[in-house]
Amino acid sequence: DAGVIQSPRHEVTEMGQEVTLRCKPISGHNSLFWYRQTMMRGLELLIYFNNNVPIDDSGMPEDRFSAKMPNASFSTLKIQPSEPRDSAVYFCASRSALRNTEAFFGQGTRLTVV
Amino acid sequence: TQLLEQSPQFLSIQEGENLTVYCNSSSVFSSLQWYRQEPGEGPVLLVTVVTGGEVKKLKRLTFQFGDARKDSSLHITAAQPGDTGLYLCAGDPAGNMLTFGGGTRLMVKP
């Protein structure tokens, strides 16, 4: 398996534009997580899915953020409209539904909103 | 306020020194995990501790889970420049959710 695949690796966009980040989890993993990482706030959990169903989205900053998982092999995180304070590295991770298993991370998307 | 508090936030030491990183919480966890992250990459799992009081060793790294399962520590013996990175503890507060501490950024100078 190629691991968790995220695209794009880098995204530079203007304030007010829509941004869509994509993630392909490892095949067979039931749980998918979206995180945002900044120097100030560290690695924050935004939302996670179990079996394609959103379980906890309390970490989503505001209504400008939305996430979907239409099937077991694909998820998106959308920001509309984007703002400069959204600039961060966004990570997707997946793992088995079994307790205490390893979470595998993608290489992240570095988002810059100017 | 983070559920998992890590200390110190930053650590800069010379090669060959020993160090300990702490991960504390007021909540009980069924397990805690330690991850290491290098620049430009996602975190990678080092170890999972499950039993209160458990000690696990990974070469020069020693991990301990507190008896009450509220805290954990990572001790590195004779640190090397290759140990440089961001060390993160993580736990499941509920369900299959995975939340991380703020991290300890370690730099080991040759």
Tab-separated table of C-alpha atoms in Angstrom:
chain	number	residue	atom	x	y	z
A	1	ASP	CA	0.000	0.000	0.000
A	2	ALA	CA	1.268	3.500	-0.833
A	3	GLY	CA	0.231	4.900	2.529
A	4	VAL	CA	-2.048	7.870	3.124
A	5	ILE	CA	-2.012	10.114	0.082
A	6	GLN	CA	-2.776	13.812	0.296
A	7	SER	CA	-3.058	16.373	-2.466
A	8	PRO	CA	-1.957	18.952	-3.203
A	9	ARG	CA	1.334	19.082	-1.256
A	10	HIS	CA	1.364	22.871	-1.449
A	11	GLU	CA	-1.428	25.347	-2.080
A	12	VAL	CA	-1.164	29.117	-2.310
A	13	THR	CA	-4.425	30.978	-2.698
A	14	GLU	CA	-5.854	34.419	-2.299
A	15	MET	CA	-8.079	35.372	0.592
A	16	GLY	CA	-11.707	34.686	-0.195
A	17	GLN	CA	-11.041	31.789	-2.546
A	18	GLU	CA	-12.308	28.257	-2.005
A	19	VAL	CA	-9.717	25.632	-1.120
A	20	THR	CA	-10.219	21.866	-1.310
A	21	LEU	CA	-7.776	19.433	0.256
A	22	ARG	CA	-7.929	15.763	-0.635
A	23	CYS	CA	-7.051	12.545	1.140
A	24	LYS	CA	-6.923	8.873	0.217
A	25	PRO	CA	-6.627	6.714	3.361
A	26	ILE	CA	-4.954	3.328	3.581
A	27	SER	CA	-7.201	0.604	2.233
A	28	GLY	CA	-9.024	-1.247	5.009
A	29	HIS	CA	-8.688	1.507	7.602
A	30	ASN	CA	-12.013	2.422	9.178
A	31	SER	CA	-11.066	5.734	10.813
A	32	LEU	CA	-9.933	8.921	9.116
A	33	PHE	CA	-8.719	12.090	10.820
A	34	TRP	CA	-8.088	15.639	9.636
A	35	TYR	CA	-5.578	17.722	11.618
A	36	ARG	CA	-4.228	21.255	11.317
A	37	GLN	CA	-0.702	22.041	12.500
A	38	THR	CA	0.751	25.448	13.320
A	39	MET	CA	3.646	26.535	15.496
A	40	MET	CA	1.307	28.369	17.835
A	41	ARG	CA	-1.397	25.738	18.303
A	42	GLY	CA	0.378	22.482	17.531
A	43	LEU	CA	-1.486	19.549	15.974
A	44	GLU	CA	-5.215	20.160	16.325
A	45	LEU	CA	-7.850	17.554	15.534
A	46	LEU	CA	-10.449	19.104	13.240
A	47	ILE	CA	-12.757	16.172	12.527
A	48	TYR	CA	-12.725	12.399	12.401
A	49	PHE	CA	-14.774	9.777	10.607
A	50	ASN	CA	-15.557	6.166	11.470
A	51	ASN	CA	-16.771	4.048	8.559
A	52	ASN	CA	-17.271	7.205	6.459
A	53	VAL	CA	-19.523	8.817	9.106
A	54	PRO	CA	-18.401	12.045	10.828
A	55	ILE	CA	-18.193	11.306	14.556
A	56	ASP	CA	-16.765	14.472	16.079
A	57	ASP	CA	-16.368	17.791	14.279
A	58	SER	CA	-16.024	19.933	17.397
A	59	GLY	CA	-12.524	20.906	16.319
A	60	MET	CA	-13.669	22.518	13.071
A	61	PRO	CA	-12.903	26.214	13.595
A	62	GLU	CA	-16.030	27.675	12.041
A	63	ASP	CA	-18.652	27.274	9.352
A	64	ARG	CA	-16.147	28.111	6.650
A	65	PHE	CA	-14.703	24.624	7.147
A	66	SER	CA	-16.452	21.479	5.940
A	67	ALA	CA	-15.354	17.874	5.479
A	68	LYS	CA	-16.845	14.964	3.600
A	69	MET	CA	-16.100	11.293	3.170
A	70	PRO	CA	-18.282	10.018	0.314
A	71	ASN	CA	-16.683	6.567	0.365
A	72	ALA	CA	-14.052	4.550	2.206
A	73	SER	CA	-11.229	5.632	-0.084
A	74	PHE	CA	-11.650	9.391	-0.308
A	75	SER	CA	-12.157	12.438	1.893
A	76	THR	CA	-12.081	16.185	1.339
A	77	LEU	CA	-11.606	19.188	3.587
A	78	LYS	CA	-12.979	22.397	2.141
A	79	ILE	CA	-12.438	25.973	3.277
A	80	GLN	CA	-14.779	28.571	1.799
A	81	PRO	CA	-13.980	31.432	1.921
A	82	SER	CA	-10.341	31.094	2.930
A	83	GLU	CA	-8.630	33.627	5.221
A	84	PRO	CA	-4.927	34.322	5.955
A	85	ARG	CA	-5.310	32.814	9.464
A	86	ASP	CA	-6.141	29.467	7.824
A	87	SER	CA	-2.521	29.200	6.672
A	88	ALA	CA	-1.139	25.993	8.182
A	89	VAL	CA	-0.151	22.432	7.346
A	90	TYR	CA	-3.174	20.160	7.104
A	91	PHE	CA	-2.683	16.462	7.757
A	92	CYS	CA	-4.902	13.520	7.029
A	93	ALA	CA	-4.403	10.274	8.975
A	94	SER	CA	-6.073	6.889	8.965
A	95	ARG	CA	-6.078	3.835	11.185
A	96	SER	CA	-7.899	0.626	11.920
A	97	ALA	CA	-10.994	0.785	14.138
A	98	LEU	CA	-9.239	-1.432	16.686
A	99	ARG	CA	-8.155	0.371	19.870
A	100	ASN	CA	-4.532	1.397	20.359
A	101	THR	CA	-3.515	0.910	16.742
A	102	GLU	CA	-1.093	3.139	14.880
A	103	ALA	CA	-2.340	6.203	13.017
A	104	PHE	CA	-0.664	6.633	9.635
A	105	PHE	CA	-0.241	10.167	8.375
A	106	GLY	CA	-0.017	11.628	4.921
A	107	GLN	CA	2.729	14.093	4.078
A	108	GLY	CA	0.395	17.014	4.616
A	109	THR	CA	-0.783	19.967	2.556
A	110	ARG	CA	0.942	23.263	3.253
A	111	LEU	CA	-1.696	25.949	2.746
A	112	THR	CA	-0.800	29.607	2.384
A	113	VAL	CA	-3.598	32.158	2.108
A	114	VAL	CA	-2.400	35.599	1.023
B	1	THR	CA	-6.283	24.111	27.399
B	2	GLN	CA	-5.024	20.909	25.847
B	3	LEU	CA	-6.087	17.528	27.149
B	4	LEU	CA	-2.471	16.359	26.984
B	5	GLU	CA	0.201	18.750	28.241
B	6	GLN	CA	3.782	18.173	27.173
B	7	SER	CA	6.931	19.595	28.719
B	8	PRO	CA	9.297	21.029	27.938
B	9	GLN	CA	8.115	22.668	24.718
B	10	PHE	CA	11.662	23.133	23.461
B	11	LEU	CA	14.887	21.364	24.324
B	12	SER	CA	18.340	21.991	22.911
B	13	ILE	CA	21.128	19.710	24.115
B	14	GLN	CA	24.565	18.474	23.147
B	15	GLU	CA	25.172	15.078	21.631
B	16	GLY	CA	25.670	12.456	24.330
B	17	GLU	CA	23.417	14.077	26.936
B	18	ASN	CA	20.361	12.399	28.426
B	19	LEU	CA	16.887	13.933	28.429
B	20	THR	CA	13.332	13.278	29.562
B	21	VAL	CA	10.120	14.536	27.995
B	22	TYR	CA	6.823	14.481	29.874
B	23	CYS	CA	3.193	14.080	28.855
B	24	ASN	CA	0.571	14.807	31.516
B	25	SER	CA	-3.209	14.851	31.756
B	26	SER	CA	-5.906	15.059	34.402
B	27	SER	CA	-7.800	12.362	32.494
B	28	VAL	CA	-7.268	8.619	32.491
B	29	PHE	CA	-6.340	7.032	29.172
B	30	SER	CA	-6.632	3.405	28.146
B	31	SER	CA	-3.336	3.891	26.325
B	32	LEU	CA	-0.934	6.586	25.221
B	33	GLN	CA	1.160	6.752	22.106
B	34	TRP	CA	4.381	8.566	21.254
B	35	TYR	CA	5.056	9.852	17.750
B	36	ARG	CA	8.079	11.529	16.204
B	37	GLN	CA	7.775	14.077	13.419
B	38	GLU	CA	10.532	15.319	11.120
B	39	PRO	CA	10.309	18.509	9.032
B	40	GLY	CA	8.069	18.154	5.998
B	41	GLU	CA	6.652	14.823	7.105
B	42	GLY	CA	3.724	13.541	9.110
B	43	PRO	CA	4.179	12.049	12.588
B	44	VAL	CA	5.338	8.432	12.799
B	45	LEU	CA	4.498	6.103	15.672
B	46	LEU	CA	7.305	5.173	18.074
B	47	VAL	CA	5.434	3.199	20.720
B	48	THR	CA	2.078	2.498	22.371
B	49	VAL	CA	1.873	1.979	26.149
B	50	VAL	CA	-1.233	0.265	27.457
B	51	THR	CA	-0.742	-0.989	31.026
B	52	GLY	CA	-0.322	1.340	34.009
B	53	GLY	CA	3.321	1.283	35.121
B	54	GLU	CA	4.446	-0.243	31.838
B	55	VAL	CA	7.983	0.449	30.619
B	56	LYS	CA	8.974	-0.077	26.999
B	57	LYS	CA	12.416	0.300	25.495
B	58	LEU	CA	13.264	1.103	21.907
B	59	LYS	CA	17.074	1.146	21.624
B	60	ARG	CA	18.115	4.323	23.498
B	61	LEU	CA	14.508	5.422	24.079
B	62	THR	CA	12.627	4.378	27.219
B	63	PHE	CA	8.885	4.999	27.535
B	64	GLN	CA	6.906	4.772	30.751
B	65	PHE	CA	3.166	4.864	31.387
B	66	GLY	CA	2.144	6.222	34.784
B	67	ASP	CA	0.533	3.885	37.314
B	68	ALA	CA	-2.703	5.891	37.169
B	69	ARG	CA	-2.598	5.996	33.353
B	70	LYS	CA	-2.728	9.798	33.333
B	71	ASP	CA	0.840	10.498	32.295
B	72	SER	CA	3.796	9.181	30.362
B	73	SER	CA	7.464	9.968	29.898
B	74	LEU	CA	10.047	9.476	27.202
B	75	HIS	CA	13.696	9.225	28.213
B	76	ILE	CA	16.495	9.327	25.661
B	77	THR	CA	19.949	8.137	26.674
B	78	ALA	CA	23.049	9.518	24.956
B	79	ALA	CA	21.122	11.641	22.485
B	80	GLN	CA	22.375	11.835	18.921
B	81	PRO	CA	21.787	14.449	16.194
B	82	GLY	CA	19.518	11.924	14.467
B	83	ASP	CA	17.132	12.176	17.427
B	84	THR	CA	16.336	15.772	16.470
B	85	GLY	CA	12.646	16.256	15.802
B	86	LEU	CA	9.228	16.958	17.259
B	87	TYR	CA	8.036	14.403	19.819
B	88	LEU	CA	4.286	14.119	20.309
B	89	CYS	CA	2.217	12.141	22.752
B	90	ALA	CA	-1.316	11.111	21.785
B	91	GLY	CA	-4.316	9.393	23.326
B	92	ASP	CA	-7.936	8.400	22.747
B	93	PRO	CA	-10.160	10.450	25.094
B	94	ALA	CA	-13.284	8.863	23.625
B	95	GLY	CA	-14.174	6.315	21.012
B	96	ASN	CA	-11.541	6.069	18.332
B	97	MET	CA	-10.687	9.779	18.473
B	98	LEU	CA	-6.947	10.553	18.605
B	99	THR	CA	-5.814	13.801	20.214
B	100	PHE	CA	-2.235	15.067	20.510
B	101	GLY	CA	-0.247	17.023	23.034
B	102	GLY	CA	1.485	20.256	22.077
B	103	GLY	CA	4.778	18.496	21.366
B	104	THR	CA	8.400	18.815	22.459
B	105	ARG	CA	10.769	20.164	19.870
B	106	LEU	CA	14.184	18.546	20.419
B	107	MET	CA	17.433	19.678	18.893
B	108	VAL	CA	20.596	17.658	19.459
B	109	LYS	CA	23.758	19.505	18.515
B	110	PRO	CA	26.871	17.595	17.439
